[in-house]
mmCIF file with all atom_site columns, C-alpha atoms in Angstrom:
data_model
loop_
_atom_site.group_PDB
_atom_site.id
_atom_site.type_symbol
_atom_site.label_atom_id
_atom_site.label_alt_id
_atom_site.label_comp_id
_atom_site.label_asym_id
_atom_site.label_entity_id
_atom_site.label_seq_id
_atom_site.pdbx_PDB_ins_code
_atom_site.Cartn_x
_atom_site.Cartn_y
_atom_site.Cartn_z
_atom_site.occupancy
_atom_site.B_iso_or_equiv
_atom_site.pdbx_formal_charge
_atom_site.auth_seq_id
_atom_site.auth_comp_id
_atom_site.auth_asym_id
_atom_site.auth_atom_id
_atom_site.pdbx_PDB_model_num
ATOM 1   C CA . MET A 1 1   ? -0.056  0.131  0.110   1.00 0.00 ? 693 MET A CA 1
ATOM 2   C CA . THR A 1 2   ? 1.249   3.283  -0.959  1.00 0.00 ? 694 THR A CA 1
ATOM 3   C CA . GLU A 1 3   ? 1.979   5.158  1.973   1.00 0.00 ? 695 GLU A CA 1
ATOM 4   C CA . ALA A 1 4   ? 1.757   8.767  0.677   1.00 0.00 ? 696 ALA A CA 1
ATOM 5   C CA . LEU A 1 5   ? -0.591  10.346 2.894   1.00 0.00 ? 697 LEU A CA 1
ATOM 6   C CA . HIS A 1 6   ? -3.370  11.944 -0.498  1.00 0.00 ? 698 HIS A CA 1
ATOM 7   C CA . HIS A 1 7   ? -3.082  8.667  -1.819  1.00 0.00 ? 699 HIS A CA 1
ATOM 8   C CA . ARG A 1 8   ? -4.096  6.931  1.436   1.00 0.00 ? 700 ARG A CA 1
ATOM 9   C CA . MET A 1 9   ? -6.855  9.821  1.297   1.00 0.00 ? 701 MET A CA 1
ATOM 10  C CA . TYR A 1 10  ? -7.753  8.797  -2.081  1.00 0.00 ? 702 TYR A CA 1
ATOM 11  C CA . LEU A 1 11  ? -8.553  5.084  -0.951  1.00 0.00 ? 703 LEU A CA 1
ATOM 12  C CA . LEU A 1 12  ? -10.090 6.192  2.393   1.00 0.00 ? 704 LEU A CA 1
ATOM 13  C CA . ALA A 1 13  ? -12.866 8.517  0.506   1.00 0.00 ? 705 ALA A CA 1
ATOM 14  C CA . TYR A 1 14  ? -13.907 5.833  -2.080  1.00 0.00 ? 706 TYR A CA 1
ATOM 15  C CA . ASP A 1 15  ? -16.480 4.036  -2.905  1.00 0.00 ? 707 ASP A CA 1
ATOM 16  C CA . GLU A 1 16  ? -16.827 0.453  -4.214  1.00 0.00 ? 708 GLU A CA 1
ATOM 17  C CA . ALA A 1 17  ? -20.260 0.471  -5.395  1.00 0.00 ? 709 ALA A CA 1
ATOM 18  C CA . ALA A 1 18  ? -19.699 3.848  -7.418  1.00 0.00 ? 710 ALA A CA 1
ATOM 19  C CA . ARG A 1 19  ? -16.491 2.789  -8.311  1.00 0.00 ? 711 ARG A CA 1
ATOM 20  C CA . GLY A 1 20  ? -14.861 6.529  -7.068  1.00 0.00 ? 712 GLY A CA 1
ATOM 21  C CA . PRO A 1 21  ? -15.053 9.101  -4.303  1.00 0.00 ? 713 PRO A CA 1
ATOM 22  C CA . TYR A 1 22  ? -17.759 8.976  -1.915  1.00 0.00 ? 714 TYR A CA 1
ATOM 23  C CA . ASP A 1 23  ? -18.123 12.868 -2.999  1.00 0.00 ? 715 ASP A CA 1
ATOM 24  C CA . ARG A 1 24  ? -16.553 13.609 -5.807  1.00 0.00 ? 716 ARG A CA 1
ATOM 25  C CA . SER A 1 25  ? -16.682 17.044 -4.731  1.00 0.00 ? 717 SER A CA 1
ATOM 26  C CA . ARG A 1 26  ? -15.946 16.973 -0.497  1.00 0.00 ? 718 ARG A CA 1
ATOM 27  C CA . THR A 1 27  ? -13.110 14.451 -1.863  1.00 0.00 ? 719 THR A CA 1
ATOM 28  C CA . GLY A 1 28  ? -10.851 16.646 -4.315  1.00 0.00 ? 720 GLY A CA 1
ATOM 29  C CA . LEU A 1 29  ? -11.043 19.322 -0.914  1.00 0.00 ? 721 LEU A CA 1
ATOM 30  C CA . LEU A 1 30  ? -9.943  16.052 0.886   1.00 0.00 ? 722 LEU A CA 1
ATOM 31  C CA . VAL A 1 31  ? -7.586  14.832 -1.219  1.00 0.00 ? 723 VAL A CA 1
ATOM 32  C CA . ARG A 1 32  ? -5.996  18.758 -1.750  1.00 0.00 ? 724 ARG A CA 1
ATOM 33  C CA . ALA A 1 33  ? -5.482  19.139 2.110   1.00 0.00 ? 725 ALA A CA 1
ATOM 34  C CA . ALA A 1 34  ? -3.448  15.825 2.165   1.00 0.00 ? 726 ALA A CA 1
ATOM 35  C CA . VAL A 1 35  ? -0.843  17.349 -0.251  1.00 0.00 ? 727 VAL A CA 1
ATOM 36  C CA . LEU A 1 36  ? -0.782  20.105 1.428   1.00 0.00 ? 728 LEU A CA 1
ATOM 37  C CA . ALA A 1 37  ? -0.747  18.235 4.965   1.00 0.00 ? 729 ALA A CA 1
ATOM 38  C CA . GLU A 1 38  ? 2.063   15.588 3.279   1.00 0.00 ? 730 GLU A CA 1
ATOM 39  C CA . LEU A 1 39  ? 4.305   18.617 1.901   1.00 0.00 ? 731 LEU A CA 1
ATOM 40  C CA . ALA A 1 40  ? 4.219   20.141 5.867   1.00 0.00 ? 732 ALA A CA 1
ATOM 41  C CA . LEU A 1 41  ? 5.453   16.220 7.061   1.00 0.00 ? 733 LEU A CA 1
ATOM 42  C CA . ARG A 1 42  ? 8.309   16.347 4.481   1.00 0.00 ? 734 ARG A CA 1
ATOM 43  C CA . GLY A 1 43  ? 9.244   20.315 5.163   1.00 0.00 ? 735 GLY A CA 1
ATOM 44  C CA . ARG A 1 44  ? 8.433   21.371 2.260   1.00 0.00 ? 736 ARG A CA 1
ATOM 45  C CA . LEU A 1 45  ? 5.717   23.977 3.666   1.00 0.00 ? 737 LEU A CA 1
ATOM 46  C CA . THR A 1 46  ? 4.998   25.647 6.683   1.00 0.00 ? 738 THR A CA 1
ATOM 47  C CA . ASP A 1 47  ? 3.540   28.652 8.271   1.00 0.00 ? 739 ASP A CA 1
ATOM 48  C CA . ALA A 1 48  ? 4.812   32.221 6.587   1.00 0.00 ? 740 ALA A CA 1
ATOM 49  C CA . ASP A 1 49  ? 5.713   35.717 8.414   1.00 0.00 ? 741 ASP A CA 1
ATOM 50  C CA . ASP A 1 50  ? 3.191   37.138 7.467   1.00 0.00 ? 742 ASP A CA 1
ATOM 51  C CA . GLY A 1 51  ? 0.401   34.141 7.367   1.00 0.00 ? 743 GLY A CA 1
ATOM 52  C CA . GLY A 1 52  ? 0.219   32.785 4.523   1.00 0.00 ? 744 GLY A CA 1
ATOM 53  C CA . VAL A 1 53  ? 2.270   29.790 3.341   1.00 0.00 ? 745 VAL A CA 1
ATOM 54  C CA . THR A 1 54  ? 6.448   29.643 2.038   1.00 0.00 ? 746 THR A CA 1
ATOM 55  C CA . VAL A 1 55  ? 8.090   26.520 0.429   1.00 0.00 ? 747 VAL A CA 1
ATOM 56  C CA . THR A 1 56  ? 11.261  25.187 2.446   1.00 0.00 ? 748 THR A CA 1
ATOM 57  C CA . GLY A 1 57  ? 13.710  23.360 0.715   1.00 0.00 ? 749 GLY A CA 1
ATOM 58  C CA . THR A 1 58  ? 14.828  22.574 -3.028  1.00 0.00 ? 750 THR A CA 1
ATOM 59  C CA . GLY A 1 59  ? 14.380  19.918 -5.713  1.00 0.00 ? 751 GLY A CA 1
ATOM 60  C CA . SER A 1 60  ? 11.977  17.746 -6.798  1.00 0.00 ? 752 SER A CA 1
ATOM 61  C CA . THR A 1 61  ? 10.155  15.793 -3.982  1.00 0.00 ? 753 THR A CA 1
ATOM 62  C CA . GLY A 1 62  ? 9.755   12.699 -6.996  1.00 0.00 ? 754 GLY A CA 1
ATOM 63  C CA . ASP A 1 63  ? 5.986   13.274 -6.919  1.00 0.00 ? 755 ASP A CA 1
ATOM 64  C CA . PRO A 1 64  ? 4.438   15.245 -9.331  1.00 0.00 ? 756 PRO A CA 1
ATOM 65  C CA . VAL A 1 65  ? 0.799   15.971 -7.656  1.00 0.00 ? 757 VAL A CA 1
ATOM 66  C CA . LEU A 1 66  ? 3.958   17.657 -4.572  1.00 0.00 ? 758 LEU A CA 1
ATOM 67  C CA . ASP A 1 67  ? 6.149   19.258 -7.091  1.00 0.00 ? 759 ASP A CA 1
ATOM 68  C CA . GLU A 1 68  ? 3.056   20.813 -8.781  1.00 0.00 ? 760 GLU A CA 1
ATOM 69  C CA . VAL A 1 69  ? 1.741   22.532 -5.936  1.00 0.00 ? 761 VAL A CA 1
ATOM 70  C CA . VAL A 1 70  ? 5.000   23.862 -5.028  1.00 0.00 ? 762 VAL A CA 1
ATOM 71  C CA . ASP A 1 71  ? 5.078   25.359 -8.052  1.00 0.00 ? 763 ASP A CA 1
ATOM 72  C CA . ASP A 1 72  ? 1.867   27.067 -7.101  1.00 0.00 ? 764 ASP A CA 1
ATOM 73  C CA . VAL A 1 73  ? 3.066   27.946 -4.048  1.00 0.00 ? 765 VAL A CA 1
ATOM 74  C CA . LEU A 1 74  ? 6.725   29.384 -5.230  1.00 0.00 ? 766 LEU A CA 1
ATOM 75  C CA . ARG A 1 75  ? 4.398   31.117 -7.906  1.00 0.00 ? 767 ARG A CA 1
ATOM 76  C CA . GLY A 1 76  ? 3.066   32.817 -4.332  1.00 0.00 ? 768 GLY A CA 1
ATOM 77  C CA . ALA A 1 77  ? -0.516  31.433 -5.626  1.00 0.00 ? 769 ALA A CA 1
ATOM 78  C CA . CYS A 1 78  ? -3.596  33.144 -4.446  1.00 0.00 ? 770 CYS A CA 1
ATOM 79  C CA . GLY A 1 79  ? -2.167  35.259 -1.748  1.00 0.00 ? 771 GLY A CA 1
ATOM 80  C CA . GLN A 1 80  ? -0.849  31.674 -0.047  1.00 0.00 ? 772 GLN A CA 1
ATOM 81  C CA . GLY A 1 81  ? -2.561  30.985 2.734   1.00 0.00 ? 773 GLY A CA 1
ATOM 82  C CA . TRP A 1 82  ? -3.266  27.990 3.604   1.00 0.00 ? 774 TRP A CA 1
ATOM 83  C CA . LYS A 1 83  ? -7.414  27.869 3.122   1.00 0.00 ? 775 LYS A CA 1
ATOM 84  C CA . GLN A 1 84  ? -6.877  29.197 -0.388  1.00 0.00 ? 776 GLN A CA 1
ATOM 85  C CA . LEU A 1 85  ? -4.669  27.036 -1.055  1.00 0.00 ? 777 LEU A CA 1
ATOM 86  C CA . VAL A 1 86  ? -7.362  23.839 0.096   1.00 0.00 ? 778 VAL A CA 1
ATOM 87  C CA . ARG A 1 87  ? -9.821  25.301 -2.300  1.00 0.00 ? 779 ARG A CA 1
ATOM 88  C CA . ARG A 1 88  ? -7.467  26.176 -5.420  1.00 0.00 ? 780 ARG A CA 1
ATOM 89  C CA . ARG A 1 89  ? -7.607  23.222 -8.183  1.00 0.00 ? 781 ARG A CA 1
ATOM 90  C CA . ARG A 1 90  ? -9.115  21.041 -6.633  1.00 0.00 ? 782 ARG A CA 1
ATOM 91  C CA . ARG A 1 91  ? -10.576 19.802 -9.607  1.00 0.00 ? 783 ARG A CA 1
ATOM 92  C CA . ARG A 1 92  ? -7.240  19.164 -10.625 1.00 0.00 ? 784 ARG A CA 1
ATOM 93  C CA . THR A 1 93  ? -5.430  17.631 -8.068  1.00 0.00 ? 785 THR A CA 1
ATOM 94  C CA . LEU A 1 94  ? -8.121  14.445 -7.573  1.00 0.00 ? 786 LEU A CA 1
ATOM 95  C CA . THR A 1 95  ? -7.926  13.725 -11.559 1.00 0.00 ? 787 THR A CA 1
ATOM 96  C CA . ALA A 1 96  ? -3.671  14.018 -10.945 1.00 0.00 ? 788 ALA A CA 1
ATOM 97  C CA . VAL A 1 97  ? -3.574  11.710 -7.766  1.00 0.00 ? 789 VAL A CA 1
ATOM 98  C CA . GLU A 1 98  ? -5.889  8.625  -9.963  1.00 0.00 ? 790 GLU A CA 1
ATOM 99  C CA . ASP A 1 99  ? -3.613  9.432  -12.544 1.00 0.00 ? 791 ASP A CA 1
ATOM 100 C CA . ARG A 1 100 ? -0.481  8.827  -10.022 1.00 0.00 ? 792 ARG A CA 1
ATOM 101 C CA . LEU A 1 101 ? -2.331  6.075  -8.493  1.00 0.00 ? 793 LEU A CA 1
ATOM 102 C CA . ALA A 1 102 ? -3.510  4.023  -11.637 1.00 0.00 ? 794 ALA A CA 1
ATOM 103 C CA . ALA A 1 103 ? 0.550   4.321  -12.791 1.00 0.00 ? 795 ALA A CA 1
ATOM 104 C CA . LEU A 1 104 ? 1.811   2.368  -9.936  1.00 0.00 ? 796 LEU A CA 1
ATOM 105 C CA . GLY A 1 105 ? -1.091  0.038  -10.422 1.00 0.00 ? 797 GLY A CA 1
ATOM 106 C CA . LEU A 1 106 ? -3.299  0.699  -7.577  1.00 0.00 ? 798 LEU A CA 1
ATOM 107 C CA . VAL A 1 107 ? -6.237  1.938  -10.080 1.00 0.00 ? 799 VAL A CA 1
ATOM 108 C CA . THR A 1 108 ? -7.031  1.746  -13.266 1.00 0.00 ? 800 THR A CA 1
ATOM 109 C CA . VAL A 1 109 ? -9.198  4.354  -14.202 1.00 0.00 ? 801 VAL A CA 1
ATOM 110 C CA . GLN A 1 110 ? -11.753 4.527  -17.340 1.00 0.00 ? 802 GLN A CA 1
ATOM 111 C CA . SER A 1 111 ? -13.933 7.137  -18.624 1.00 0.00 ? 803 SER A CA 1
ATOM 112 C CA . SER A 1 112 ? -17.152 6.949  -18.609 1.00 0.00 ? 804 SER A CA 1
ATOM 113 C CA . TRP A 1 113 ? -19.429 6.776  -22.151 1.00 0.00 ? 805 TRP A CA 1
ATOM 114 C CA . THR A 1 114 ? -20.746 10.045 -21.496 1.00 0.00 ? 806 THR A CA 1
ATOM 115 C CA . GLY A 1 115 ? -17.021 11.498 -21.462 1.00 0.00 ? 807 GLY A CA 1
ATOM 116 C CA . ARG A 1 116 ? -17.778 12.774 -18.318 1.00 0.00 ? 808 ARG A CA 1
ATOM 117 C CA . GLY A 1 117 ? -16.996 11.811 -15.454 1.00 0.00 ? 809 GLY A CA 1
ATOM 118 C CA . ARG A 1 118 ? -14.522 8.951  -14.682 1.00 0.00 ? 810 ARG A CA 1
ATOM 119 C CA . ARG A 1 119 ? -14.736 5.455  -13.651 1.00 0.00 ? 811 ARG A CA 1
ATOM 120 C CA . VAL A 1 120 ? -12.544 4.075  -10.653 1.00 0.00 ? 812 VAL A CA 1
ATOM 121 C CA . THR A 1 121 ? -12.023 0.178  -9.595  1.00 0.00 ? 813 THR A CA 1
ATOM 122 C CA . VAL A 1 122 ? -8.992  -0.456 -6.888  1.00 0.00 ? 814 VAL A CA 1
ATOM 123 C CA . SER A 1 123 ? -6.501  -3.428 -7.509  1.00 0.00 ? 815 SER A CA 1
ATOM 124 C CA . ASP A 1 124 ? -5.518  -4.182 -4.565  1.00 0.00 ? 816 ASP A CA 1
ATOM 125 C CA . ARG A 1 125 ? -8.867  -4.182 -1.964  1.00 0.00 ? 817 ARG A CA 1
ATOM 126 C CA . ALA A 1 126 ? -6.656  -4.977 0.455   1.00 0.00 ? 818 ALA A CA 1
ATOM 127 C CA . ALA A 1 127 ? -5.409  -1.506 0.306   1.00 0.00 ? 819 ALA A CA 1
ATOM 128 C CA . LEU A 1 128 ? -8.416  -0.633 1.295   1.00 0.00 ? 820 LEU A CA 1
ATOM 129 C CA . ARG A 1 129 ? -9.115  -2.527 3.788   1.00 0.00 ? 821 ARG A CA 1
ATOM 130 C CA . ALA A 1 130 ? -5.124  -1.474 5.217   1.00 0.00 ? 822 ALA A CA 1
ATOM 131 C CA . VAL A 1 131 ? -6.250  2.231  5.594   1.00 0.00 ? 823 VAL A CA 1
ATOM 132 C CA . ARG A 1 132 ? -9.509  1.915  7.190   1.00 0.00 ? 824 ARG A CA 1
ATOM 133 C CA . ASP A 1 133 ? -7.912  -0.268 9.620   1.00 0.00 ? 825 ASP A CA 1
ATOM 134 C CA . ARG A 1 134 ? -5.133  2.511  10.658  1.00 0.00 ? 826 ARG A CA 1
ATOM 135 C CA . VAL A 1 135 ? -8.002  4.688  11.110  1.00 0.00 ? 827 VAL A CA 1
ATOM 136 C CA . SER A 1 136 ? -9.428  3.033  12.757  1.00 0.00 ? 828 SER A CA 1
ATOM 137 C CA . ALA A 1 137 ? -6.414  1.377  14.818  1.00 0.00 ? 829 ALA A CA 1
ATOM 138 C CA . VAL A 1 138 ? -5.785  5.322  15.817  1.00 0.00 ? 830 VAL A CA 1
ATOM 139 C CA . LEU A 1 139 ? -9.898  6.163  16.795  1.00 0.00 ? 831 LEU A CA 1
ATOM 140 C CA . HIS A 1 140 ? -10.278 3.280  19.109  1.00 0.00 ? 832 HIS A CA 1
ATOM 141 C CA . GLY A 1 141 ? -7.101  2.185  19.754  1.00 0.00 ? 833 GLY A CA 1
ATOM 142 C CA . ASP A 1 142 ? -5.410  2.884  23.111  1.00 0.00 ? 834 ASP A CA 1
ATOM 143 C CA . ALA A 1 143 ? -2.291  4.245  22.272  1.00 0.00 ? 835 ALA A CA 1
ATOM 144 C CA . PRO A 1 144 ? -1.947  8.209  23.149  1.00 0.00 ? 836 PRO A CA 1
ATOM 145 C CA . VAL A 1 145 ? -1.977  10.227 19.796  1.00 0.00 ? 837 VAL A CA 1
ATOM 146 C CA . HIS A 1 146 ? 1.546   11.730 20.218  1.00 0.00 ? 838 HIS A CA 1
ATOM 147 C CA . GLU A 1 147 ? 2.770   8.861  19.413  1.00 0.00 ? 839 GLU A CA 1
ATOM 148 C CA . ILE A 1 148 ? 0.799   7.603  16.632  1.00 0.00 ? 840 ILE A CA 1
ATOM 149 C CA . PRO A 1 149 ? 2.840   8.648  13.899  1.00 0.00 ? 841 PRO A CA 1
ATOM 150 C CA . ALA A 1 150 ? 1.678   12.232 12.589  1.00 0.00 ? 842 ALA A CA 1
ATOM 151 C CA . ALA A 1 151 ? 0.427   10.999 9.224   1.00 0.00 ? 843 ALA A CA 1
ATOM 152 C CA . ASP A 1 152 ? -2.102  8.474  10.399  1.00 0.00 ? 844 ASP A CA 1
ATOM 153 C CA . THR A 1 153 ? -3.404  11.229 12.604  1.00 0.00 ? 845 THR A CA 1
ATOM 154 C CA . ALA A 1 154 ? -3.270  14.017 10.160  1.00 0.00 ? 846 ALA A CA 1
ATOM 155 C CA . LEU A 1 155 ? -5.032  10.936 7.714   1.00 0.00 ? 847 LEU A CA 1
ATOM 156 C CA . THR A 1 156 ? -7.294  10.722 11.003  1.00 0.00 ? 848 THR A CA 1
ATOM 157 C CA . ALA A 1 157 ? -8.255  14.396 11.051  1.00 0.00 ? 849 ALA A CA 1
ATOM 158 C CA . LEU A 1 158 ? -8.567  14.713 7.439   1.00 0.00 ? 850 LEU A CA 1
ATOM 159 C CA . ALA A 1 159 ? -11.623 12.104 7.566   1.00 0.00 ? 851 ALA A CA 1
ATOM 160 C CA . ALA A 1 160 ? -13.074 13.382 10.747  1.00 0.00 ? 852 ALA A CA 1
ATOM 161 C CA . ALA A 1 161 ? -13.548 16.419 9.257   1.00 0.00 ? 853 ALA A CA 1
ATOM 162 C CA . GLY A 1 162 ? -14.555 15.469 5.557   1.00 0.00 ? 854 GLY A CA 1
ATOM 163 C CA . LYS A 1 163 ? -17.142 13.125 7.506   1.00 0.00 ? 855 LYS A CA 1
ATOM 164 C CA . VAL A 1 164 ? -15.788 9.723  5.754   1.00 0.00 ? 856 VAL A CA 1
ATOM 165 C CA . ARG A 1 165 ? -18.467 7.441  7.435   1.00 0.00 ? 857 ARG A CA 1
ATOM 166 C CA . SER A 1 166 ? -16.506 4.289  6.860   1.00 0.00 ? 858 SER A CA 1
ATOM 167 C CA . VAL A 1 167 ? -13.796 5.307  9.192   1.00 0.00 ? 859 VAL A CA 1
ATOM 168 C CA . LEU A 1 168 ? -16.367 7.198  11.134  1.00 0.00 ? 860 LEU A CA 1
ATOM 169 C CA . SER A 1 169 ? -20.131 7.547  11.868  1.00 0.00 ? 861 SER A CA 1
ATOM 170 C CA . ARG A 1 170 ? -21.983 10.056 13.629  1.00 0.00 ? 862 ARG A CA 1
ATOM 171 C CA . ARG A 1 171 ? -22.321 8.340  16.603  1.00 0.00 ? 863 ARG A CA 1
ATOM 172 C CA . ASP A 1 172 ? -18.271 7.695  16.470  1.00 0.00 ? 864 ASP A CA 1
ATOM 173 C CA . ALA A 1 173 ? -17.793 11.370 15.281  1.00 0.00 ? 865 ALA A CA 1
ATOM 174 C CA . ARG A 1 174 ? -19.427 12.514 18.971  1.00 0.00 ? 866 ARG A CA 1
ATOM 175 C CA . VAL A 1 175 ? -18.449 9.855  21.645  1.00 0.00 ? 867 VAL A CA 1
ATOM 176 C CA . LEU A 1 176 ? -14.382 9.551  19.541  1.00 0.00 ? 868 LEU A CA 1
ATOM 177 C CA . ARG A 1 177 ? -14.630 14.476 19.675  1.00 0.00 ? 869 ARG A CA 1
ATOM 178 C CA . GLU A 1 178 ? -11.751 14.490 21.538  1.00 0.00 ? 870 GLU A CA 1
ATOM 179 C CA . ARG A 1 179 ? -9.271  11.844 20.231  1.00 0.00 ? 871 ARG A CA 1
ATOM 180 C CA . VAL A 1 180 ? -9.699  13.435 16.519  1.00 0.00 ? 872 VAL A CA 1
ATOM 181 C CA . ASP A 1 181 ? -9.977  17.065 18.292  1.00 0.00 ? 873 ASP A CA 1
ATOM 182 C CA . ALA A 1 182 ? -6.416  15.748 19.860  1.00 0.00 ? 874 ALA A CA 1
ATOM 183 C CA . CYS A 1 183 ? -5.859  14.543 16.274  1.00 0.00 ? 875 CYS A CA 1
ATOM 184 C CA . THR A 1 184 ? -6.326  17.796 14.615  1.00 0.00 ? 876 THR A CA 1
ATOM 185 C CA . SER A 1 185 ? -4.359  19.838 17.022  1.00 0.00 ? 877 SER A CA 1
ATOM 186 C CA . ARG A 1 186 ? -0.946  17.871 15.489  1.00 0.00 ? 878 ARG A CA 1
ATOM 187 C CA . LEU A 1 187 ? -1.468  19.611 12.940  1.00 0.00 ? 879 LEU A CA 1
ATOM 188 C CA . GLY A 1 188 ? -0.319  22.589 14.802  1.00 0.00 ? 880 GLY A CA 1
ATOM 189 C CA . ALA A 1 189 ? 2.742   21.297 15.237  1.00 0.00 ? 881 ALA A CA 1
ATOM 190 C CA . LEU A 1 190 ? 3.120   21.866 11.863  1.00 0.00 ? 882 LEU A CA 1
ATOM 191 C CA . ALA A 1 191 ? 2.037   24.355 10.208  1.00 0.00 ? 883 ALA A CA 1
ATOM 192 C CA . PRO A 1 192 ? -1.055  26.275 12.824  1.00 0.00 ? 884 PRO A CA 1
ATOM 193 C CA . GLY A 1 193 ? -2.413  27.759 9.324   1.00 0.00 ? 885 GLY A CA 1
ATOM 194 C CA . LEU A 1 194 ? -2.961  24.124 8.410   1.00 0.00 ? 886 LEU A CA 1
ATOM 195 C CA . GLU A 1 195 ? -4.626  22.886 11.416  1.00 0.00 ? 887 GLU A CA 1
ATOM 196 C CA . ARG A 1 196 ? -7.449  25.724 11.203  1.00 0.00 ? 888 ARG A CA 1
ATOM 197 C CA . ALA A 1 197 ? -7.670  25.217 7.490   1.00 0.00 ? 889 ALA A CA 1
ATOM 198 C CA . VAL A 1 198 ? -8.389  21.698 8.631   1.00 0.00 ? 890 VAL A CA 1
ATOM 199 C CA . ARG A 1 199 ? -10.784 22.755 11.284  1.00 0.00 ? 891 ARG A CA 1
ATOM 200 C CA . GLY A 1 200 ? -12.395 24.627 8.695   1.00 0.00 ? 892 GLY A CA 1
ATOM 201 C CA . LEU A 1 201 ? -12.509 22.217 5.780   1.00 0.00 ? 893 LEU A CA 1
ATOM 202 C CA . ASN A 1 202 ? -16.475 21.771 6.376   1.00 0.00 ? 894 ASN A CA 1
ATOM 203 C CA . THR A 1 203 ? -17.678 25.854 5.886   1.00 0.00 ? 895 THR A CA 1
ATOM 204 C CA . THR A 1 204 ? -15.014 25.206 2.743   1.00 0.00 ? 896 THR A CA 1
ATOM 205 C CA . MET A 1 205 ? -16.784 22.210 1.223   1.00 0.00 ? 897 MET A CA 1
ATOM 206 C CA . ILE A 1 206 ? -20.090 24.057 1.682   1.00 0.00 ? 898 ILE A CA 1
ATOM 207 C CA . ALA A 1 207 ? -19.026 27.411 0.246   1.00 0.00 ? 899 ALA A CA 1
ATOM 208 C CA . ALA A 1 208 ? -17.735 24.371 -2.704  1.00 0.00 ? 900 ALA A CA 1
ATOM 209 C CA . GLN A 1 209 ? -21.189 22.977 -3.348  1.00 0.00 ? 901 GLN A CA 1
ATOM 210 C CA . GLY A 1 210 ? -22.272 26.386 -3.164  1.00 0.00 ? 902 GLY A CA 1
ATOM 211 C CA . GLY A 1 211 ? -20.690 27.695 -6.243  1.00 0.00 ? 903 GLY A CA 1
ATOM 212 C CA . MET A 1 212 ? -17.203 29.894 -3.956  1.00 0.00 ? 904 MET A CA 1
ATOM 213 C CA . GLY A 1 213 ? -13.951 28.782 -4.706  1.00 0.00 ? 905 GLY A CA 1
ATOM 214 C CA . GLY A 1 214 ? -12.173 27.892 -8.088  1.00 0.00 ? 906 GLY A CA 1
ATOM 215 C CA . GLY A 1 215 ? -11.750 24.379 -8.319  1.00 0.00 ? 907 GLY A CA 1
#
């Protein structure tokens, strides 16, 4: 199974019955946020002194999806705010992640007969189970959140923010609120602005579904 956060986020949001993300609009924002979190985990993006986002380090990340976002920030995209970057080019990023997963042999992608959509089939169902099991272990396990790998707590925070019901039911969201909050707070150690953007994802999703913000 791929370890990249944005790849795992896509698999977590995948709906086998729908042959694609459970909600393409919401998943685009979740995957885009996961890309930013992956770059923060790698030390490539952090808060800027002006409250925006800045790039650290040089060279390719080895992932074309990540490299495109780094280039975007270097060009001063959207004033470089985390929230703006989550919304920016989210549809393009979602498609690029699907193509990357296809190149890695984890999914197959077919255009629908109308040419207006995509059908995605996960080649390895064990990968789906594995990513869901890891998030479930974070949510229901006894290990202190600060001892869990930061990538796993970040994925859990994103899944909760995006209301991914395959791993977090409505009841779990209430019962496990403190654990989810602790996972989300760990993003603040990477970049406080990223934590705020993730905490505001539900509002961002509502606005995006209403046609606000560039995709």
